[in-house]
PDB file of C-alpha atoms in Angstrom:
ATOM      1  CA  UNK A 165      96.611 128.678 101.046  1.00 68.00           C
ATOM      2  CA  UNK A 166      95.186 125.742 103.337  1.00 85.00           C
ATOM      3  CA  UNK A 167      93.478 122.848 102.407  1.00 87.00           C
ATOM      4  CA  UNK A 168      89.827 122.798 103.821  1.00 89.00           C
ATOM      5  CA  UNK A 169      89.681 119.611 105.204  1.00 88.00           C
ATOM      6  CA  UNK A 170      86.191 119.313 104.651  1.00 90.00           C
ATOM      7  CA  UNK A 171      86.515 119.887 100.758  1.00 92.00           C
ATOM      8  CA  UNK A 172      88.936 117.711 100.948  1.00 90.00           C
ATOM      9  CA  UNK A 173      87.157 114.866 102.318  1.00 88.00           C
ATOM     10  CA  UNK A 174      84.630 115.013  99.687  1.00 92.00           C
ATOM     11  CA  UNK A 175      87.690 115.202  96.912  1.00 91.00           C
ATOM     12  CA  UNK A 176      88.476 111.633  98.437  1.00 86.00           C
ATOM     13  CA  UNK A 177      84.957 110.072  97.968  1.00 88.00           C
ATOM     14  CA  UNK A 178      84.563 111.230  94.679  1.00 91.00           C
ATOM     15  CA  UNK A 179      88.067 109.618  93.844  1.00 87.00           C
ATOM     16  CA  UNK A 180      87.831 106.178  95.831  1.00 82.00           C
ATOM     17  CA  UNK A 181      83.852 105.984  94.548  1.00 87.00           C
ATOM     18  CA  UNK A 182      84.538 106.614  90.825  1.00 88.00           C
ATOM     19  CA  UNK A 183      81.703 109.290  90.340  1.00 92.00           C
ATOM     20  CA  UNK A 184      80.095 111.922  92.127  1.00 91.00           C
ATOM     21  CA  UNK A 185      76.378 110.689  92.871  1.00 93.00           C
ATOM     22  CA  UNK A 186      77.954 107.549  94.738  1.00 91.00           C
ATOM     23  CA  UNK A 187      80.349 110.409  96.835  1.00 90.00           C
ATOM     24  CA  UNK A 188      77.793 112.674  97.298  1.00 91.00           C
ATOM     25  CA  UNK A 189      74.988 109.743  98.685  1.00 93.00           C
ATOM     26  CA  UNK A 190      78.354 108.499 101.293  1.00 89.00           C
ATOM     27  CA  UNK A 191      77.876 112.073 102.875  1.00 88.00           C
ATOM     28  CA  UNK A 192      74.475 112.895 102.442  1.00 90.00           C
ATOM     29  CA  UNK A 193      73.884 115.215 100.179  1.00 92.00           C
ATOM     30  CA  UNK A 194      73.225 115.628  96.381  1.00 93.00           C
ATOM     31  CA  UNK A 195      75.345 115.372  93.346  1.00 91.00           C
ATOM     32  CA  UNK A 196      75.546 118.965  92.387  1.00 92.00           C
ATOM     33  CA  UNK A 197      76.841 119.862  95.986  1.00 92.00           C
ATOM     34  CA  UNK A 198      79.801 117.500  95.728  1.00 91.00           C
ATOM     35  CA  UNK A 199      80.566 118.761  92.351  1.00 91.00           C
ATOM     36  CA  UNK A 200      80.351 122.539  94.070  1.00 93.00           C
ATOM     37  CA  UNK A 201      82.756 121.520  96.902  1.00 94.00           C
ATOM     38  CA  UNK A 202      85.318 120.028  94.556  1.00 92.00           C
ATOM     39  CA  UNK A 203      85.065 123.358  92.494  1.00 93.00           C
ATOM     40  CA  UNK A 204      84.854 125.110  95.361  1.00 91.00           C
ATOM     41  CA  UNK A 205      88.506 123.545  96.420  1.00 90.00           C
ATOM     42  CA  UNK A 206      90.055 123.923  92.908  1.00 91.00           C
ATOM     43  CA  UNK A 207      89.242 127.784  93.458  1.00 92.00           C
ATOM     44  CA  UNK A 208      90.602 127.812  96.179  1.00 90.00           C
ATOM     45  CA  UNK A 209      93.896 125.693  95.403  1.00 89.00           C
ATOM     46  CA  UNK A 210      94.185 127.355  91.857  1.00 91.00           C
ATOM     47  CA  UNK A 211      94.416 123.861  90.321  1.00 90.00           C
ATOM     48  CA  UNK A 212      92.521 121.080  88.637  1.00 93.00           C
ATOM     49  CA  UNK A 213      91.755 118.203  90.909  1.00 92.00           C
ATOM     50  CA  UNK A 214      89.656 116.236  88.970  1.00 91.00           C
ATOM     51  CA  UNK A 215      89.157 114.925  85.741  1.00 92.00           C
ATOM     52  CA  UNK A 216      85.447 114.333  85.495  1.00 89.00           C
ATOM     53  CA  UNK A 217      85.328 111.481  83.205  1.00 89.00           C
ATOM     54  CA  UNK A 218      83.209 108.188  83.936  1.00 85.00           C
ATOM     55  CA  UNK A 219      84.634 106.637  86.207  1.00 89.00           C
ATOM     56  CA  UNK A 220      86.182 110.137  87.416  1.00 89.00           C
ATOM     57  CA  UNK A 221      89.953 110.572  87.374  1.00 88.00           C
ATOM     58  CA  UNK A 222      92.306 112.557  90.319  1.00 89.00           C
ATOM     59  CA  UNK A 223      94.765 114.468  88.787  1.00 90.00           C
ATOM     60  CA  UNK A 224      98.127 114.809  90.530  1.00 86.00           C
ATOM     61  CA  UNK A 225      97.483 117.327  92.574  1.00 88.00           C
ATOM     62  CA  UNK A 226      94.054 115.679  93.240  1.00 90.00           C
ATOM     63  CA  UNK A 227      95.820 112.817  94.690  1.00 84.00           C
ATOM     64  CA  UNK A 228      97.822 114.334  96.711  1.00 85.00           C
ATOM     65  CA  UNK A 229      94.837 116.499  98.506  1.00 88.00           C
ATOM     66  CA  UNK A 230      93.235 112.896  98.677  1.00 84.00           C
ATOM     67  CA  UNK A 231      96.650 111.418 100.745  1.00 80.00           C
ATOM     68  CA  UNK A 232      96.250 114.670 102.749  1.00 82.00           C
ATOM     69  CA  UNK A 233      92.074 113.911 103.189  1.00 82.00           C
ATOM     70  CA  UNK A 234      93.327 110.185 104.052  1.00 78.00           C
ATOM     71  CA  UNK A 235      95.893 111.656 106.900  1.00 77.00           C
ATOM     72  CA  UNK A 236      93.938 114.330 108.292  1.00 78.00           C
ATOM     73  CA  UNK A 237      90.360 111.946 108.787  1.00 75.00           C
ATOM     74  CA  UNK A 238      93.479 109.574 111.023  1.00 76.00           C
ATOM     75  CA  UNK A 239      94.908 112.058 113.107  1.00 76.00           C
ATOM     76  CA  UNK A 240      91.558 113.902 113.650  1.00 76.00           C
ATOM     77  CA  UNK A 241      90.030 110.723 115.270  1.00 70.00           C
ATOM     78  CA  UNK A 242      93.696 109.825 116.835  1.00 70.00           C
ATOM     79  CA  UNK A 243      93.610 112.922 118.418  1.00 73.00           C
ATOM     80  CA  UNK A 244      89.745 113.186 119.686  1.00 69.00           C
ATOM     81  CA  UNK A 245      90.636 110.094 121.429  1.00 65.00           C
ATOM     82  CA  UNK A 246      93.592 111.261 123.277  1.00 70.00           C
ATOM     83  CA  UNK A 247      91.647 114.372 124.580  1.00 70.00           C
ATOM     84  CA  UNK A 248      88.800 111.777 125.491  1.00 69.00           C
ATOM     85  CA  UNK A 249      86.262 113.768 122.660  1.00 69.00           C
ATOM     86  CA  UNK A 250      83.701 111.403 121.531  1.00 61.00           C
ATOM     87  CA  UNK A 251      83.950 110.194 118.359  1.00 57.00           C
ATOM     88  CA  UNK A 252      80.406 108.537 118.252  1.00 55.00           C
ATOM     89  CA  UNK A 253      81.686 105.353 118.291  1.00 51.00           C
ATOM     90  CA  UNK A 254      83.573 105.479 114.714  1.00 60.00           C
ATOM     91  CA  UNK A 255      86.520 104.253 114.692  1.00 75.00           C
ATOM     92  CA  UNK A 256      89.045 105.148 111.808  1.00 79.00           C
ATOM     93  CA  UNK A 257      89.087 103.711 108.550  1.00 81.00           C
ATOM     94  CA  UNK A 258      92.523 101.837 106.938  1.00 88.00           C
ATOM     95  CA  UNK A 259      92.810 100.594 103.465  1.00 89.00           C
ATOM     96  CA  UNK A 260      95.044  98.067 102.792  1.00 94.00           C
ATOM     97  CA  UNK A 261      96.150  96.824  99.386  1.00 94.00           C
ATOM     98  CA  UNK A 262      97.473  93.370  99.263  1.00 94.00           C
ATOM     99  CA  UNK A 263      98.345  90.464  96.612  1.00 90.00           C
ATOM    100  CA  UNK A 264      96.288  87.485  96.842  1.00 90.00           C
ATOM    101  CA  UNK A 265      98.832  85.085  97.972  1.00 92.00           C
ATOM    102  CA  UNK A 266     100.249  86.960 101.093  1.00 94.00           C
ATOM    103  CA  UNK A 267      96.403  87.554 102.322  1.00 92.00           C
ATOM    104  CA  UNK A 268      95.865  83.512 101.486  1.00 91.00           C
ATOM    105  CA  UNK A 269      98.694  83.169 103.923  1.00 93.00           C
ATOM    106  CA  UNK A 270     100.293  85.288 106.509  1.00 95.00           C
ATOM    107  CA  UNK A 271      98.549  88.583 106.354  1.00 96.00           C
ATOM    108  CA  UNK A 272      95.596  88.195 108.307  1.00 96.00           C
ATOM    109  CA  UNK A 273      97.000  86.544 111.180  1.00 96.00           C
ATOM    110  CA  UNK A 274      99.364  90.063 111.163  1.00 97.00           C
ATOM    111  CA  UNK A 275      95.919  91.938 111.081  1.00 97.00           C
ATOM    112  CA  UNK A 276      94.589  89.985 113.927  1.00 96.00           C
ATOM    113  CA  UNK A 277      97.184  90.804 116.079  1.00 96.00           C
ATOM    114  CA  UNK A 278      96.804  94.537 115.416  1.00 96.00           C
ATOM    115  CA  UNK A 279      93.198  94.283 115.852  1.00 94.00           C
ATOM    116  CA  UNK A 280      93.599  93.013 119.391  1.00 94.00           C
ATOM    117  CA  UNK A 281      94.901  95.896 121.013  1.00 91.00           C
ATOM    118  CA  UNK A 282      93.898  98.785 118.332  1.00 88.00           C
ATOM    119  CA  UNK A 283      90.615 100.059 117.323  1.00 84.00           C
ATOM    120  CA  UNK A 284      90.373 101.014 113.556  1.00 86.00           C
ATOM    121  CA  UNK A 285      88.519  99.599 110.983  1.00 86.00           C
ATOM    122  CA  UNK A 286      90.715  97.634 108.244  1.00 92.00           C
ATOM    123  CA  UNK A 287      89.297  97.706 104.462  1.00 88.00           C
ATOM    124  CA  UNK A 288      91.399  95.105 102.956  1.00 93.00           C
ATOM    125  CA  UNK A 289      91.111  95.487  99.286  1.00 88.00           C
ATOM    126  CA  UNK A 290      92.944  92.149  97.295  1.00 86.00           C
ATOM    127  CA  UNK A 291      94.579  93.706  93.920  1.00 80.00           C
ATOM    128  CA  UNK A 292      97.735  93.106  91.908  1.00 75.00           C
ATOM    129  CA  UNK A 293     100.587  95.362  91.699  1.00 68.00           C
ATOM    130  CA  UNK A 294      99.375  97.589  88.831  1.00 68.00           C
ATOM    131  CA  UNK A 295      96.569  98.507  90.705  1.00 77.00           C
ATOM    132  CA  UNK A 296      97.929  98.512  94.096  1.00 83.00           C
ATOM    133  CA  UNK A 297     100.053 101.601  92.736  1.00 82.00           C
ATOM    134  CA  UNK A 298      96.690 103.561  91.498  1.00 79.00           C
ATOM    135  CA  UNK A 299      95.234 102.798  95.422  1.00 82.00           C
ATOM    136  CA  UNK A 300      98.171 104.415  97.060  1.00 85.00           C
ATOM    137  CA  UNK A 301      98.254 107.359  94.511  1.00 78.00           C
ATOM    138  CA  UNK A 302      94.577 107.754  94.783  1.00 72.00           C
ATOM    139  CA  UNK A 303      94.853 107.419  98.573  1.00 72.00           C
ATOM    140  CA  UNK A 304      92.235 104.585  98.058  1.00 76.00           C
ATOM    141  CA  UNK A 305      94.965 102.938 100.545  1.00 87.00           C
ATOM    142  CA  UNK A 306      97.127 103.865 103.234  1.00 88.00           C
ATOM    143  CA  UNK A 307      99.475 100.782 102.941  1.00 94.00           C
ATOM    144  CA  UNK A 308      99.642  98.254 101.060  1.00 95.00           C
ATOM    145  CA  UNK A 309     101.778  94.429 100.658  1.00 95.00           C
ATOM    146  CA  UNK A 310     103.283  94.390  96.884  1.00 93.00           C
ATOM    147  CA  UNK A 311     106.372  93.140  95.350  1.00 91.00           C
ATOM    148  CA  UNK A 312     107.009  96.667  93.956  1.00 90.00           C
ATOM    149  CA  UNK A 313     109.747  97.872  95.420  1.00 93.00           C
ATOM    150  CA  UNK A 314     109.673 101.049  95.097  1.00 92.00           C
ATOM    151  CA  UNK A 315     106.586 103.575  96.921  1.00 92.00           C
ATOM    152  CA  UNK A 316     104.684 106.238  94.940  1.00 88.00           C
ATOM    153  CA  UNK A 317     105.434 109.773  96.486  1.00 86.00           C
ATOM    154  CA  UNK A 318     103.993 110.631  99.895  1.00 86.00           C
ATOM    155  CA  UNK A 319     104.902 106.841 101.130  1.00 91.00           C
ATOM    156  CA  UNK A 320     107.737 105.026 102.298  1.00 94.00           C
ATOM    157  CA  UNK A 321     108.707 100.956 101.280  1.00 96.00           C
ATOM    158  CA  UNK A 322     110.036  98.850 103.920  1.00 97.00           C
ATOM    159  CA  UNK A 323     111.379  94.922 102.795  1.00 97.00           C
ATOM    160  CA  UNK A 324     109.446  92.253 104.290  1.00 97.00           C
ATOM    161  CA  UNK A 325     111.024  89.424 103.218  1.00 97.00           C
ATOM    162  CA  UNK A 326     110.122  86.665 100.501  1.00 96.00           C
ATOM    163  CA  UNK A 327     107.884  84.519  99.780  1.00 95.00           C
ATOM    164  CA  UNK A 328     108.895  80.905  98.040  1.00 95.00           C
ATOM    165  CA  UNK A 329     106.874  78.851  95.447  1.00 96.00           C
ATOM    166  CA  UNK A 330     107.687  75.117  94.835  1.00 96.00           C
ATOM    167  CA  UNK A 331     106.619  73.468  91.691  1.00 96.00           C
ATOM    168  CA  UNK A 332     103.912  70.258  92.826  1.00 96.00           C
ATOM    169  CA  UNK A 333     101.065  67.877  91.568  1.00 96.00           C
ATOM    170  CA  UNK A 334      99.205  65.175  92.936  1.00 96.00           C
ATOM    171  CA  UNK A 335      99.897  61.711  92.535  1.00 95.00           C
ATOM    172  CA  UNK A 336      96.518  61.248  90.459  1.00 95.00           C
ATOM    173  CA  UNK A 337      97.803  63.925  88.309  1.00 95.00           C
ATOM    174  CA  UNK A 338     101.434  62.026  87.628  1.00 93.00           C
ATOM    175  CA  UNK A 339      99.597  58.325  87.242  1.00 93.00           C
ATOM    176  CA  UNK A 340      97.641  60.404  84.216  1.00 93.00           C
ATOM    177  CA  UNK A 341     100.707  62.276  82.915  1.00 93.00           C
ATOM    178  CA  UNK A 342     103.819  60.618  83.683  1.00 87.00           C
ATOM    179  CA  UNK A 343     103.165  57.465  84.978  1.00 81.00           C
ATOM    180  CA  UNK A 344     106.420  56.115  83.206  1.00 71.00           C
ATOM    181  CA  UNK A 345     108.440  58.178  84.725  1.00 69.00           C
ATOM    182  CA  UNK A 346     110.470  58.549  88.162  1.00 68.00           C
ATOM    183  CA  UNK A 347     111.995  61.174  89.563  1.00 69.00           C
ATOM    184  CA  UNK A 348     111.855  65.002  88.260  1.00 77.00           C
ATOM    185  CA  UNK A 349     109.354  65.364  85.566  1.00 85.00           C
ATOM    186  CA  UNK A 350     110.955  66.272  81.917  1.00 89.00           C
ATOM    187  CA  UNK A 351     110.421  68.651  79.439  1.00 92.00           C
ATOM    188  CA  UNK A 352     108.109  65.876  77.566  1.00 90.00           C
ATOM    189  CA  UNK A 353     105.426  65.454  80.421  1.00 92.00           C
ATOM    190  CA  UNK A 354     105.435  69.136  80.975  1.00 94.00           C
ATOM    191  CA  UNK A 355     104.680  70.647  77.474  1.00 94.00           C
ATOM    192  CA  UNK A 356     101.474  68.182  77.235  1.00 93.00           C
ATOM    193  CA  UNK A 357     100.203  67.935  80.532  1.00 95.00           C
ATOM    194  CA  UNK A 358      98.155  70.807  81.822  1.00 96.00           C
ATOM    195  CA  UNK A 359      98.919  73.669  84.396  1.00 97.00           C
ATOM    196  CA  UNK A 360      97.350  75.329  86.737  1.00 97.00           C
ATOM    197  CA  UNK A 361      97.600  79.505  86.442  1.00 96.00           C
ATOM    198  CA  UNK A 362      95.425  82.027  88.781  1.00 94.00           C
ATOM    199  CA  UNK A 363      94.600  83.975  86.028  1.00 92.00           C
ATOM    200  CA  UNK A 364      95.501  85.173  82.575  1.00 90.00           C
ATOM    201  CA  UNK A 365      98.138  87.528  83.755  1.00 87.00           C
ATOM    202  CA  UNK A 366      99.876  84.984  85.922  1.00 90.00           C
ATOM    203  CA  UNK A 367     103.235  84.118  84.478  1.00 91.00           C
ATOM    204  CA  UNK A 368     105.079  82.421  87.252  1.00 93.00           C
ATOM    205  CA  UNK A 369     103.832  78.444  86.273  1.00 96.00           C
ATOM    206  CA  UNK A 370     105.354  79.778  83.016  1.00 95.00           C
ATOM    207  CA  UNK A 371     108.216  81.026  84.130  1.00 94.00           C
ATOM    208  CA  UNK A 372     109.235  78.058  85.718  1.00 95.00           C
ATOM    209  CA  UNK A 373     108.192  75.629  82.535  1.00 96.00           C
ATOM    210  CA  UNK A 374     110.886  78.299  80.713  1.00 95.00           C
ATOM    211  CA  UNK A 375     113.757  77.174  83.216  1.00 94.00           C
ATOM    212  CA  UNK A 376     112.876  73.921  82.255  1.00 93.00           C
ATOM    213  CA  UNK A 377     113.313  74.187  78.721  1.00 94.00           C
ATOM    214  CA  UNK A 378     109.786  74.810  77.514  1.00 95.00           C
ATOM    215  CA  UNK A 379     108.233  76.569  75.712  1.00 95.00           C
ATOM    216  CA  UNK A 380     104.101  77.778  77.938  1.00 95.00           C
ATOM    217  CA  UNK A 381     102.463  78.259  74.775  1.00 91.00           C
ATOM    218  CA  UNK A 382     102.604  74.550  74.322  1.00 87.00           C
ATOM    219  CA  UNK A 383     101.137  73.468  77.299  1.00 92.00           C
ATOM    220  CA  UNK A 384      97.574  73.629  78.237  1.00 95.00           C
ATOM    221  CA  UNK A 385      96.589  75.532  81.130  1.00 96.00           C
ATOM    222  CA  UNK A 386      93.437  76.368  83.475  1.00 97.00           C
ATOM    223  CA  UNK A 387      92.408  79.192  84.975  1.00 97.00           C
ATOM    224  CA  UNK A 388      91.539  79.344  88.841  1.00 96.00           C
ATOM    225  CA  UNK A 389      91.589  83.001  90.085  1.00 92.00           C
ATOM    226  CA  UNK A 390      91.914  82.222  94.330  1.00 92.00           C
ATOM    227  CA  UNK A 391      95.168  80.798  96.420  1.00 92.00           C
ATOM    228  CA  UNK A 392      93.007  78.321  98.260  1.00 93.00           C
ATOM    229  CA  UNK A 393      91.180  77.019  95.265  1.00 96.00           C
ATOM    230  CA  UNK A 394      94.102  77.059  93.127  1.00 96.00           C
ATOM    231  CA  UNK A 395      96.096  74.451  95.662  1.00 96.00           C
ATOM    232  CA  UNK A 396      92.564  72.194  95.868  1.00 97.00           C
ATOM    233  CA  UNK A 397      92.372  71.812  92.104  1.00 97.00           C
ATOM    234  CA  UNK A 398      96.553  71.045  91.856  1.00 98.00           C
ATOM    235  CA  UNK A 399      95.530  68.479  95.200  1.00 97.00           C
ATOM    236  CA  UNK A 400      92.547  67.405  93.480  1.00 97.00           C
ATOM    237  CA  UNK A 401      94.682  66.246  90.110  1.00 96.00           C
ATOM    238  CA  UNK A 402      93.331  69.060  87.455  1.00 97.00           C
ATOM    239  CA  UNK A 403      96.879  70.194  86.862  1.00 97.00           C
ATOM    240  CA  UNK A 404     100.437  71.324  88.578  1.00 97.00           C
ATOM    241  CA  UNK A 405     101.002  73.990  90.319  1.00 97.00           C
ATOM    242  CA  UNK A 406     103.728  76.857  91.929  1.00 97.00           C
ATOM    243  CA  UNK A 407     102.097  76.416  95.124  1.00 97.00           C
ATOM    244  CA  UNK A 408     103.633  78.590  98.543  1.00 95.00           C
ATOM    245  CA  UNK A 409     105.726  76.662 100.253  1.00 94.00           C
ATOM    246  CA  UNK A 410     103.743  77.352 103.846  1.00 93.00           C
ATOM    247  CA  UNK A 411     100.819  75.946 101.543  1.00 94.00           C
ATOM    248  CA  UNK A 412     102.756  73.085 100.257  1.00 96.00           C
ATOM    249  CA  UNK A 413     104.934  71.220 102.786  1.00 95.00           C
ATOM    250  CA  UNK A 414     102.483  69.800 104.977  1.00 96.00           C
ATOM    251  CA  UNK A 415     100.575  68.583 101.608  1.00 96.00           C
ATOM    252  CA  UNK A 416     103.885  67.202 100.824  1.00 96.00           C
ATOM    253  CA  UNK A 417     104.299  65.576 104.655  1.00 97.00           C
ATOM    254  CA  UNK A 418     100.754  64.009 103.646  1.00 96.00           C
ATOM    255  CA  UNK A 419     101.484  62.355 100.282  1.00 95.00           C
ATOM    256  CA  UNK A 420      98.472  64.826  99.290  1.00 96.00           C
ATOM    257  CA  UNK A 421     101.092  66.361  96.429  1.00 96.00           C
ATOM    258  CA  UNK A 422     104.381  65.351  95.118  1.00 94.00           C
ATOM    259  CA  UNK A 423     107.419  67.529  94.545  1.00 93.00           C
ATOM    260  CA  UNK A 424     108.015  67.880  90.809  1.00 92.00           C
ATOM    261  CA  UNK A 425     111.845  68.819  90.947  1.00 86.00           C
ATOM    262  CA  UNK A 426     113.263  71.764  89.433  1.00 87.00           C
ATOM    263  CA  UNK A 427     114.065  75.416  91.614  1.00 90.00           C
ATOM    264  CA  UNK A 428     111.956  76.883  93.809  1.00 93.00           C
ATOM    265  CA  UNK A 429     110.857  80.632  93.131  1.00 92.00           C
ATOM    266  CA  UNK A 430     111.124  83.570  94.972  1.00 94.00           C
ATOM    267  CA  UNK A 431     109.348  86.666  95.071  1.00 92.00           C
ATOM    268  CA  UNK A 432     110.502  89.490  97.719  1.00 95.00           C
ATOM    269  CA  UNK A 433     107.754  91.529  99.299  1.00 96.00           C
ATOM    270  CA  UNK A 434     107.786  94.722 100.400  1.00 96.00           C
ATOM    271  CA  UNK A 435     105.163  97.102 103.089  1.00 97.00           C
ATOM    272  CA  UNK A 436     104.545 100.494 101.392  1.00 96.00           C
ATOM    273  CA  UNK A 437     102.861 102.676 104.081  1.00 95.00           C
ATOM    274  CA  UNK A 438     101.860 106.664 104.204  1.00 90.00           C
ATOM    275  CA  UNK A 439     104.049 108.769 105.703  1.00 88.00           C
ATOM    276  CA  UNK A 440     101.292 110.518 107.698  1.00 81.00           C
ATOM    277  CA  UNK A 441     102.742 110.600 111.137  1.00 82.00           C
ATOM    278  CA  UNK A 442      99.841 108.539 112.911  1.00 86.00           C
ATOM    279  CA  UNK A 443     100.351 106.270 116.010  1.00 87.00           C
ATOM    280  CA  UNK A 444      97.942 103.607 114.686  1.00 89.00           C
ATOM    281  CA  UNK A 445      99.889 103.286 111.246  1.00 93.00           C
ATOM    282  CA  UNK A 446     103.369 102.830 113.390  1.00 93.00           C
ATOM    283  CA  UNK A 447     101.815 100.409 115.321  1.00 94.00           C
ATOM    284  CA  UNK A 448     100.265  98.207 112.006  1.00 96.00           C
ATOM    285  CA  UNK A 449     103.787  99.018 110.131  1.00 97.00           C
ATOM    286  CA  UNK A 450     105.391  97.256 113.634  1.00 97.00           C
ATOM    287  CA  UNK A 451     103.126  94.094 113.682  1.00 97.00           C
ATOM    288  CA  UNK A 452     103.449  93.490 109.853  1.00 98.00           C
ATOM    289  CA  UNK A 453     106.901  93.891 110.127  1.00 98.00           C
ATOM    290  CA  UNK A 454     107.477  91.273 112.949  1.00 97.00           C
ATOM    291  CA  UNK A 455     104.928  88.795 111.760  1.00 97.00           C
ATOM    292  CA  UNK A 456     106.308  89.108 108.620  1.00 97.00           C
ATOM    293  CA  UNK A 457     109.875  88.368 110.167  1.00 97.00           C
ATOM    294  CA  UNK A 458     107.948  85.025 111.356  1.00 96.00           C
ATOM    295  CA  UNK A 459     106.511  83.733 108.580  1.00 95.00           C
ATOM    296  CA  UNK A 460     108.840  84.957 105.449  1.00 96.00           C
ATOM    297  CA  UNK A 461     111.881  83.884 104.217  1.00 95.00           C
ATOM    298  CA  UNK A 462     114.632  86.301 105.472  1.00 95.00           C
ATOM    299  CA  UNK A 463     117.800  87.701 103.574  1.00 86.00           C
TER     300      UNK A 463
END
């Protein structure tokens, strides 16, 4: 039995939108004819595709008809434009999953050099690595930047390299907290003075305080949920920071932060991409790859 593209293409809107008035107004028609299509393909397939909860939920074999929706819509338009077809100006759409940091940092420069000799249109979609997982699965994304190693079926995980966080505060923040003091900042300053975390599921300021001997609960934190802002407010004195270290040297160079001591930490990334054999995912896989090779700390 074949998959009817079509159908399929609908499946895929129904997942990535959550419910199927928002799928069926993306295509132009009404709710009750989405919800026929997606029947229409579970006939046809012999198996429940969706779960038709609110927000919706693909079931396994839902996502992988959505993965084959994803593929298809790419090599349909890849292939239109090799045999000179028009394509009414469209160009293809990519999603891209990818953690805050890396798209604070290197990412986009990677994305700008693919955009300067391809034509596709990149959805960049900025989610942790829980979520990143259910984007791939759901074929909401095609690739994605995580620290998971390993890639949900139907994709493939290539290393990219790490990236390195180094412990730092302003020197407003150390005349308030440990004005006493020289050198590395002890256990003492640290379990009063407060941090800085990105949000409440952060744990790597707290990992760090553990390697120094204390215990996070102790110490008060804030919350600032962006890369950029994040580094401002640790600049700016409203606590320390794990701060990149392509963010933090030339702070450091400028007397802007100070180095608080203690070991750096590193967190390997990794490129998950779909296996869909497509000329203009080989060619994004290739630039992320070498920019990465740039920009990350290597093995």
């Amino acid at each position: 039995m074949r998959i009817d593209p079509a159908l399929a293409e609908t499946l895929r809107l129904v997942g990535e939108e959550g419910t199927l008035e928002a799928a069926a107004r993306r295509q132009h028609m009404t709710p009750s004819a989405a919800s026929q299509r997606v029947k229409l393909l579970e006939q046809q397939l012999g198996q429940r595709l969706l779960v038709r909860t609110k927000p919706v939920r693909l079931t396994a074999p839902g996502e992988v008809v959505v993965r084959f929706a994803r593929g298809h819509a790419l090599l349909e338009h890849e292939a239109g434009a090799e045999l000179g077809l028009e394509t009414q100006g469209e160009q293809p759409r990519i999603g891209i999953a990818v953690n805050s940091d890396s798209l604070a940092t290197w990412f986009v420069p990677a994305l700008a050099d693919f955009a300067r000799e391809h034509d596709a249109q990149l959805e960049l979609q900025r989610e942790d690595q829980d979520e990143t997982a259910r984007l791939l699965t759901t074929g909401a994304a095609m690739a994605a930047v995580t620290s998971a190693p390993s890639a949900p079926p139907g994709y493939r995980s290539l290393p990219l390299g790490s990236i390195v966080y180094v412990a730092v505060a302003s020197p407003r923040w150390r005349a308030r907290w440990a004005r006493n003091t020289t050198g590395p900042v002890g256990p003492d300053v640290l379990a009063r003075a407060p941090r800085i975390d990105y949000d409440t599921s952060d744990d790597l300021q707290a990992a760090w305080l553990r390697r120094q001997g204390v215990d996070p609960s102790l110490a008060p934190r804030h919350l600032v949920p962006s890369t950029h802002e994040l580094a401002d407010a640790v600049v700016a004195g409203l606590g320390w920071g794990m701060l990149l270290t392509m963010q933090a040297e030339p702070l450091l160079a400028r007397g802007e932060l100070l180095a608080l001591g203690g070991d750096s930490v590193t967190s390997a990334l990794f490129w998950q991409v779909a296996k869909t054999p497509s000329a203009l995912l080989d060619a994004l896989t290739d630039t992320v790859l070498e920019t990465a090779r740039r920009e990350l700390q290597q093995p």
